[in-house]
Amino acid sequence: MVFKETELYGEFAEYPLKMDHSVKDIEAYSFPDPHTEGRFQEANELINEFAQTHGIIGDLETSIFEAVHSIS
């Protein structure tokens, strides 16, 4: 998915399966690998830099339900 940055958050801008209508279309789609090495590297670096002096929280701007709904 492609996100459009707004003042406060990113919102869905392009929907990768918008034109796909069959099971074959969906099976052919290359979903991102959640285990890609380095995927969380920037987050880890920021945590390591600030963990001793700041509170660290996670922010989930969208739920899995919104993401699944917006993929098509």
PDB file of N, CA and C in Angstrom:
ATOM      1  N   MET A   1       0.830  -1.173   0.000  1.00  0.00           N
ATOM      2  CA  MET A   1       0.000   0.000   0.000  1.00  0.00           C
ATOM      3  C   MET A   1       0.876   1.238   0.000  1.00  0.00           C
ATOM      4  N   VAL A   2       0.351   2.270  -0.548  1.00  0.00           N
ATOM      5  CA  VAL A   2       1.052   3.548  -0.558  1.00  0.00           C
ATOM      6  C   VAL A   2       0.277   4.495   0.345  1.00  0.00           C
ATOM      7  N   PHE A   3       1.014   5.184   1.204  1.00  0.00           N
ATOM      8  CA  PHE A   3       0.392   6.116   2.129  1.00  0.00           C
ATOM      9  C   PHE A   3       0.660   7.547   1.696  1.00  0.00           C
ATOM     10  N   LYS A   4      -0.298   8.404   1.952  1.00  0.00           N
ATOM     11  CA  LYS A   4      -0.144   9.841   1.742  1.00  0.00           C
ATOM     12  C   LYS A   4       0.021  10.469   3.118  1.00  0.00           C
ATOM     13  N   GLU A   5       1.084  11.223   3.285  1.00  0.00           N
ATOM     14  CA  GLU A   5       1.332  11.861   4.578  1.00  0.00           C
ATOM     15  C   GLU A   5       0.426  13.077   4.741  1.00  0.00           C
ATOM     16  N   THR A   6      -0.205  13.170   5.894  1.00  0.00           N
ATOM     17  CA  THR A   6      -0.996  14.342   6.241  1.00  0.00           C
ATOM     18  C   THR A   6      -0.278  15.037   7.392  1.00  0.00           C
ATOM     19  N   GLU A   7      -0.884  16.059   7.912  1.00  0.00           N
ATOM     20  CA  GLU A   7      -0.238  16.807   8.997  1.00  0.00           C
ATOM     21  C   GLU A   7      -0.011  15.953  10.239  1.00  0.00           C
ATOM     22  N   LEU A   8      -0.943  15.051  10.526  1.00  0.00           N
ATOM     23  CA  LEU A   8      -0.854  14.269  11.756  1.00  0.00           C
ATOM     24  C   LEU A   8      -0.526  12.796  11.552  1.00  0.00           C
ATOM     25  N   TYR A   9      -0.829  12.248  10.395  1.00  0.00           N
ATOM     26  CA  TYR A   9      -0.687  10.812  10.199  1.00  0.00           C
ATOM     27  C   TYR A   9      -0.618  10.501   8.705  1.00  0.00           C
ATOM     28  N   GLY A  10      -0.370   9.244   8.386  1.00  0.00           N
ATOM     29  CA  GLY A  10      -0.423   8.798   7.000  1.00  0.00           C
ATOM     30  C   GLY A  10      -1.751   8.120   6.744  1.00  0.00           C
ATOM     31  N   GLU A  11      -2.290   8.318   5.564  1.00  0.00           N
ATOM     32  CA  GLU A  11      -3.541   7.644   5.232  1.00  0.00           C
ATOM     33  C   GLU A  11      -3.369   6.889   3.918  1.00  0.00           C
ATOM     34  N   PHE A  12      -4.198   5.898   3.704  1.00  0.00           N
ATOM     35  CA  PHE A  12      -4.101   5.089   2.501  1.00  0.00           C
ATOM     36  C   PHE A  12      -4.343   5.956   1.268  1.00  0.00           C
ATOM     37  N   ALA A  13      -3.477   5.808   0.247  1.00  0.00           N
ATOM     38  CA  ALA A  13      -3.601   6.608  -0.970  1.00  0.00           C
ATOM     39  C   ALA A  13      -3.740   5.733  -2.214  1.00  0.00           C
ATOM     40  N   GLU A  14      -3.113   4.574  -2.218  1.00  0.00           N
ATOM     41  CA  GLU A  14      -3.215   3.649  -3.344  1.00  0.00           C
ATOM     42  C   GLU A  14      -3.519   2.263  -2.798  1.00  0.00           C
ATOM     43  N   TYR A  15      -4.345   1.541  -3.524  1.00  0.00           N
ATOM     44  CA  TYR A  15      -4.822   0.247  -3.061  1.00  0.00           C
ATOM     45  C   TYR A  15      -4.338  -0.836  -4.025  1.00  0.00           C
ATOM     46  N   PRO A  16      -3.408  -1.683  -3.600  1.00  0.00           N
ATOM     47  CA  PRO A  16      -2.727  -2.597  -4.521  1.00  0.00           C
ATOM     48  C   PRO A  16      -3.617  -3.632  -5.198  1.00  0.00           C
ATOM     49  N   LEU A  17      -4.732  -3.986  -4.613  1.00  0.00           N
ATOM     50  CA  LEU A  17      -5.603  -4.997  -5.218  1.00  0.00           C
ATOM     51  C   LEU A  17      -6.889  -4.391  -5.770  1.00  0.00           C
ATOM     52  N   LYS A  18      -6.887  -3.096  -5.998  1.00  0.00           N
ATOM     53  CA  LYS A  18      -8.100  -2.398  -6.438  1.00  0.00           C
ATOM     54  C   LYS A  18      -8.682  -3.001  -7.716  1.00  0.00           C
ATOM     55  N   MET A  19      -7.835  -3.350  -8.653  1.00  0.00           N
ATOM     56  CA  MET A  19      -8.317  -3.851  -9.937  1.00  0.00           C
ATOM     57  C   MET A  19      -8.339  -5.376 -10.011  1.00  0.00           C
ATOM     58  N   ASP A  20      -7.969  -6.047  -8.954  1.00  0.00           N
ATOM     59  CA  ASP A  20      -7.936  -7.507  -8.955  1.00  0.00           C
ATOM     60  C   ASP A  20      -9.280  -8.049  -8.495  1.00  0.00           C
ATOM     61  N   HIS A  21      -9.789  -9.010  -9.267  1.00  0.00           N
ATOM     62  CA  HIS A  21     -11.129  -9.495  -8.967  1.00  0.00           C
ATOM     63  C   HIS A  21     -11.215 -11.006  -8.793  1.00  0.00           C
ATOM     64  N   SER A  22     -10.155 -11.700  -9.108  1.00  0.00           N
ATOM     65  CA  SER A  22     -10.225 -13.154  -9.013  1.00  0.00           C
ATOM     66  C   SER A  22      -9.251 -13.675  -7.961  1.00  0.00           C
ATOM     67  N   VAL A  23      -9.469 -14.911  -7.565  1.00  0.00           N
ATOM     68  CA  VAL A  23      -8.556 -15.562  -6.629  1.00  0.00           C
ATOM     69  C   VAL A  23      -7.163 -15.635  -7.249  1.00  0.00           C
ATOM     70  N   LYS A  24      -7.097 -15.887  -8.545  1.00  0.00           N
ATOM     71  CA  LYS A  24      -5.807 -15.958  -9.246  1.00  0.00           C
ATOM     72  C   LYS A  24      -5.066 -14.626  -9.156  1.00  0.00           C
ATOM     73  N   ASP A  25      -5.782 -13.510  -9.310  1.00  0.00           N
ATOM     74  CA  ASP A  25      -5.165 -12.182  -9.185  1.00  0.00           C
ATOM     75  C   ASP A  25      -4.550 -12.002  -7.801  1.00  0.00           C
ATOM     76  N   ILE A  26      -5.300 -12.378  -6.791  1.00  0.00           N
ATOM     77  CA  ILE A  26      -4.842 -12.189  -5.412  1.00  0.00           C
ATOM     78  C   ILE A  26      -3.674 -13.124  -5.103  1.00  0.00           C
ATOM     79  N   GLU A  27      -3.744 -14.360  -5.578  1.00  0.00           N
ATOM     80  CA  GLU A  27      -2.639 -15.297  -5.354  1.00  0.00           C
ATOM     81  C   GLU A  27      -1.358 -14.835  -6.043  1.00  0.00           C
ATOM     82  N   ALA A  28      -1.482 -14.078  -7.122  1.00  0.00           N
ATOM     83  CA  ALA A  28      -0.309 -13.586  -7.856  1.00  0.00           C
ATOM     84  C   ALA A  28       0.312 -12.351  -7.206  1.00  0.00           C
ATOM     85  N   TYR A  29      -0.401 -11.739  -6.271  1.00  0.00           N
ATOM     86  CA  TYR A  29       0.109 -10.526  -5.626  1.00  0.00           C
ATOM     87  C   TYR A  29       1.273 -10.876  -4.696  1.00  0.00           C
ATOM     88  N   SER A  30       2.333 -10.104  -4.760  1.00  0.00           N
ATOM     89  CA  SER A  30       3.508 -10.332  -3.918  1.00  0.00           C
ATOM     90  C   SER A  30       3.387  -9.517  -2.627  1.00  0.00           C
ATOM     91  N   PHE A  31       2.941 -10.172  -1.569  1.00  0.00           N
ATOM     92  CA  PHE A  31       2.802  -9.504  -0.282  1.00  0.00           C
ATOM     93  C   PHE A  31       4.183  -9.255   0.323  1.00  0.00           C
ATOM     94  N   PRO A  32       4.361  -8.161   1.074  1.00  0.00           N
ATOM     95  CA  PRO A  32       5.664  -7.898   1.695  1.00  0.00           C
ATOM     96  C   PRO A  32       6.008  -8.964   2.735  1.00  0.00           C
ATOM     97  N   ASP A  33       7.280  -9.250   2.849  1.00  0.00           N
ATOM     98  CA  ASP A  33       7.759 -10.240   3.812  1.00  0.00           C
ATOM     99  C   ASP A  33       7.882  -9.586   5.187  1.00  0.00           C
ATOM    100  N   PRO A  34       7.086 -10.027   6.166  1.00  0.00           N
ATOM    101  CA  PRO A  34       7.157  -9.416   7.496  1.00  0.00           C
ATOM    102  C   PRO A  34       8.461  -9.725   8.229  1.00  0.00           C
ATOM    103  N   HIS A  35       9.244 -10.660   7.699  1.00  0.00           N
ATOM    104  CA  HIS A  35      10.503 -11.050   8.345  1.00  0.00           C
ATOM    105  C   HIS A  35      11.731 -10.471   7.645  1.00  0.00           C
ATOM    106  N   THR A  36      11.541  -9.495   6.770  1.00  0.00           N
ATOM    107  CA  THR A  36      12.658  -8.883   6.053  1.00  0.00           C
ATOM    108  C   THR A  36      13.680  -8.336   7.038  1.00  0.00           C
ATOM    109  N   GLU A  37      14.938  -8.710   6.820  1.00  0.00           N
ATOM    110  CA  GLU A  37      16.004  -8.245   7.702  1.00  0.00           C
ATOM    111  C   GLU A  37      16.107  -6.724   7.628  1.00  0.00           C
ATOM    112  N   GLY A  38      16.233  -6.104   8.779  1.00  0.00           N
ATOM    113  CA  GLY A  38      16.383  -4.653   8.835  1.00  0.00           C
ATOM    114  C   GLY A  38      15.077  -3.885   8.846  1.00  0.00           C
ATOM    115  N   ARG A  39      13.955  -4.602   8.821  1.00  0.00           N
ATOM    116  CA  ARG A  39      12.652  -3.929   8.764  1.00  0.00           C
ATOM    117  C   ARG A  39      12.435  -2.984   9.947  1.00  0.00           C
ATOM    118  N   PHE A  40      12.929  -3.358  11.097  1.00  0.00           N
ATOM    119  CA  PHE A  40      12.734  -2.551  12.294  1.00  0.00           C
ATOM    120  C   PHE A  40      14.026  -1.887  12.764  1.00  0.00           C
ATOM    121  N   GLN A  41      15.001  -1.802  11.896  1.00  0.00           N
ATOM    122  CA  GLN A  41      16.307  -1.256  12.263  1.00  0.00           C
ATOM    123  C   GLN A  41      16.202   0.182  12.767  1.00  0.00           C
ATOM    124  N   GLU A  42      15.456   1.028  12.063  1.00  0.00           N
ATOM    125  CA  GLU A  42      15.339   2.428  12.490  1.00  0.00           C
ATOM    126  C   GLU A  42      14.685   2.527  13.865  1.00  0.00           C
ATOM    127  N   ALA A  43      13.649   1.737  14.098  1.00  0.00           N
ATOM    128  CA  ALA A  43      12.991   1.747  15.406  1.00  0.00           C
ATOM    129  C   ALA A  43      13.959   1.302  16.496  1.00  0.00           C
ATOM    130  N   ASN A  44      14.725   0.250  16.235  1.00  0.00           N
ATOM    131  CA  ASN A  44      15.700  -0.226  17.222  1.00  0.00           C
ATOM    132  C   ASN A  44      16.761   0.824  17.523  1.00  0.00           C
ATOM    133  N   GLU A  45      17.217   1.520  16.500  1.00  0.00           N
ATOM    134  CA  GLU A  45      18.223   2.567  16.708  1.00  0.00           C
ATOM    135  C   GLU A  45      17.674   3.697  17.576  1.00  0.00           C
ATOM    136  N   LEU A  46      16.432   4.103  17.317  1.00  0.00           N
ATOM    137  CA  LEU A  46      15.825   5.170  18.117  1.00  0.00           C
ATOM    138  C   LEU A  46      15.605   4.730  19.560  1.00  0.00           C
ATOM    139  N   ILE A  47      15.163   3.495  19.738  1.00  0.00           N
ATOM    140  CA  ILE A  47      14.976   2.972  21.094  1.00  0.00           C
ATOM    141  C   ILE A  47      16.304   2.955  21.835  1.00  0.00           C
ATOM    142  N   ASN A  48      17.344   2.464  21.189  1.00  0.00           N
ATOM    143  CA  ASN A  48      18.661   2.419  21.830  1.00  0.00           C
ATOM    144  C   ASN A  48      19.177   3.813  22.171  1.00  0.00           C
ATOM    145  N   GLU A  49      18.887   4.770  21.315  1.00  0.00           N
ATOM    146  CA  GLU A  49      19.364   6.134  21.545  1.00  0.00           C
ATOM    147  C   GLU A  49      18.644   6.819  22.707  1.00  0.00           C
ATOM    148  N   PHE A  50      17.346   6.584  22.848  1.00  0.00           N
ATOM    149  CA  PHE A  50      16.558   7.359  23.804  1.00  0.00           C
ATOM    150  C   PHE A  50      16.030   6.584  25.011  1.00  0.00           C
ATOM    151  N   ALA A  51      16.207   5.282  25.059  1.00  0.00           N
ATOM    152  CA  ALA A  51      15.587   4.468  26.109  1.00  0.00           C
ATOM    153  C   ALA A  51      16.029   4.838  27.516  1.00  0.00           C
ATOM    154  N   GLN A  52      17.238   5.326  27.687  1.00  0.00           N
ATOM    155  CA  GLN A  52      17.729   5.658  29.024  1.00  0.00           C
ATOM    156  C   GLN A  52      17.232   7.012  29.518  1.00  0.00           C
ATOM    157  N   THR A  53      16.739   7.847  28.620  1.00  0.00           N
ATOM    158  CA  THR A  53      16.344   9.205  29.016  1.00  0.00           C
ATOM    159  C   THR A  53      14.889   9.543  28.714  1.00  0.00           C
ATOM    160  N   HIS A  54      14.210   8.692  27.967  1.00  0.00           N
ATOM    161  CA  HIS A  54      12.835   8.981  27.560  1.00  0.00           C
ATOM    162  C   HIS A  54      11.970   7.732  27.714  1.00  0.00           C
ATOM    163  N   GLY A  55      10.684   7.945  27.876  1.00  0.00           N
ATOM    164  CA  GLY A  55       9.748   6.830  27.822  1.00  0.00           C
ATOM    165  C   GLY A  55       9.533   6.445  26.363  1.00  0.00           C
ATOM    166  N   ILE A  56       9.442   5.179  26.088  1.00  0.00           N
ATOM    167  CA  ILE A  56       9.262   4.690  24.721  1.00  0.00           C
ATOM    168  C   ILE A  56       7.869   4.084  24.611  1.00  0.00           C
ATOM    169  N   ILE A  57       7.104   4.539  23.622  1.00  0.00           N
ATOM    170  CA  ILE A  57       5.773   3.982  23.381  1.00  0.00           C
ATOM    171  C   ILE A  57       5.675   3.547  21.925  1.00  0.00           C
ATOM    172  N   GLY A  58       4.755   2.679  21.648  1.00  0.00           N
ATOM    173  CA  GLY A  58       4.476   2.278  20.269  1.00  0.00           C
ATOM    174  C   GLY A  58       3.210   2.973  19.803  1.00  0.00           C
ATOM    175  N   ASP A  59       3.147   3.257  18.524  1.00  0.00           N
ATOM    176  CA  ASP A  59       1.985   3.932  17.952  1.00  0.00           C
ATOM    177  C   ASP A  59       1.458   3.105  16.794  1.00  0.00           C
ATOM    178  N   LEU A  60       0.225   2.708  16.886  1.00  0.00           N
ATOM    179  CA  LEU A  60      -0.421   1.952  15.823  1.00  0.00           C
ATOM    180  C   LEU A  60      -1.498   2.842  15.228  1.00  0.00           C
ATOM    181  N   GLU A  61      -1.190   3.441  14.080  1.00  0.00           N
ATOM    182  CA  GLU A  61      -2.111   4.405  13.483  1.00  0.00           C
ATOM    183  C   GLU A  61      -3.289   3.747  12.783  1.00  0.00           C
ATOM    184  N   THR A  62      -3.172   2.474  12.499  1.00  0.00           N
ATOM    185  CA  THR A  62      -4.261   1.765  11.842  1.00  0.00           C
ATOM    186  C   THR A  62      -4.308   0.340  12.378  1.00  0.00           C
ATOM    187  N   SER A  63      -5.453  -0.261  12.316  1.00  0.00           N
ATOM    188  CA  SER A  63      -5.580  -1.641  12.776  1.00  0.00           C
ATOM    189  C   SER A  63      -5.480  -2.582  11.580  1.00  0.00           C
ATOM    190  N   ILE A  64      -5.326  -3.858  11.863  1.00  0.00           N
ATOM    191  CA  ILE A  64      -5.271  -4.838  10.782  1.00  0.00           C
ATOM    192  C   ILE A  64      -6.576  -4.833   9.996  1.00  0.00           C
ATOM    193  N   PHE A  65      -7.683  -4.529  10.643  1.00  0.00           N
ATOM    194  CA  PHE A  65      -8.972  -4.528   9.959  1.00  0.00           C
ATOM    195  C   PHE A  65      -9.054  -3.398   8.934  1.00  0.00           C
ATOM    196  N   GLU A  66      -8.561  -2.217   9.297  1.00  0.00           N
ATOM    197  CA  GLU A  66      -8.549  -1.099   8.359  1.00  0.00           C
ATOM    198  C   GLU A  66      -7.602  -1.386   7.201  1.00  0.00           C
ATOM    199  N   ALA A  67      -6.454  -1.965   7.498  1.00  0.00           N
ATOM    200  CA  ALA A  67      -5.486  -2.279   6.446  1.00  0.00           C
ATOM    201  C   ALA A  67      -6.054  -3.305   5.468  1.00  0.00           C
ATOM    202  N   VAL A  68      -6.679  -4.358   5.978  1.00  0.00           N
ATOM    203  CA  VAL A  68      -7.271  -5.376   5.110  1.00  0.00           C
ATOM    204  C   VAL A  68      -8.384  -4.773   4.268  1.00  0.00           C
ATOM    205  N   HIS A  69      -9.212  -3.945   4.865  1.00  0.00           N
ATOM    206  CA  HIS A  69     -10.292  -3.286   4.127  1.00  0.00           C
ATOM    207  C   HIS A  69      -9.730  -2.394   3.027  1.00  0.00           C
ATOM    208  N   SER A  70      -8.617  -1.737   3.283  1.00  0.00           N
ATOM    209  CA  SER A  70      -8.066  -0.768   2.342  1.00  0.00           C
ATOM    210  C   SER A  70      -7.168  -1.376   1.276  1.00  0.00           C
ATOM    211  N   ILE A  71      -6.850  -2.653   1.391  1.00  0.00           N
ATOM    212  CA  ILE A  71      -5.968  -3.257   0.392  1.00  0.00           C
ATOM    213  C   ILE A  71      -6.656  -3.344  -0.962  1.00  0.00           C
ATOM    214  N   SER A  72      -7.970  -3.391  -0.952  1.00  0.00           N
ATOM    215  CA  SER A  72      -8.690  -3.444  -2.229  1.00  0.00           C
ATOM    216  C   SER A  72      -9.582  -2.259  -2.311  1.00  0.00           C
TER     217      SER A  72
END
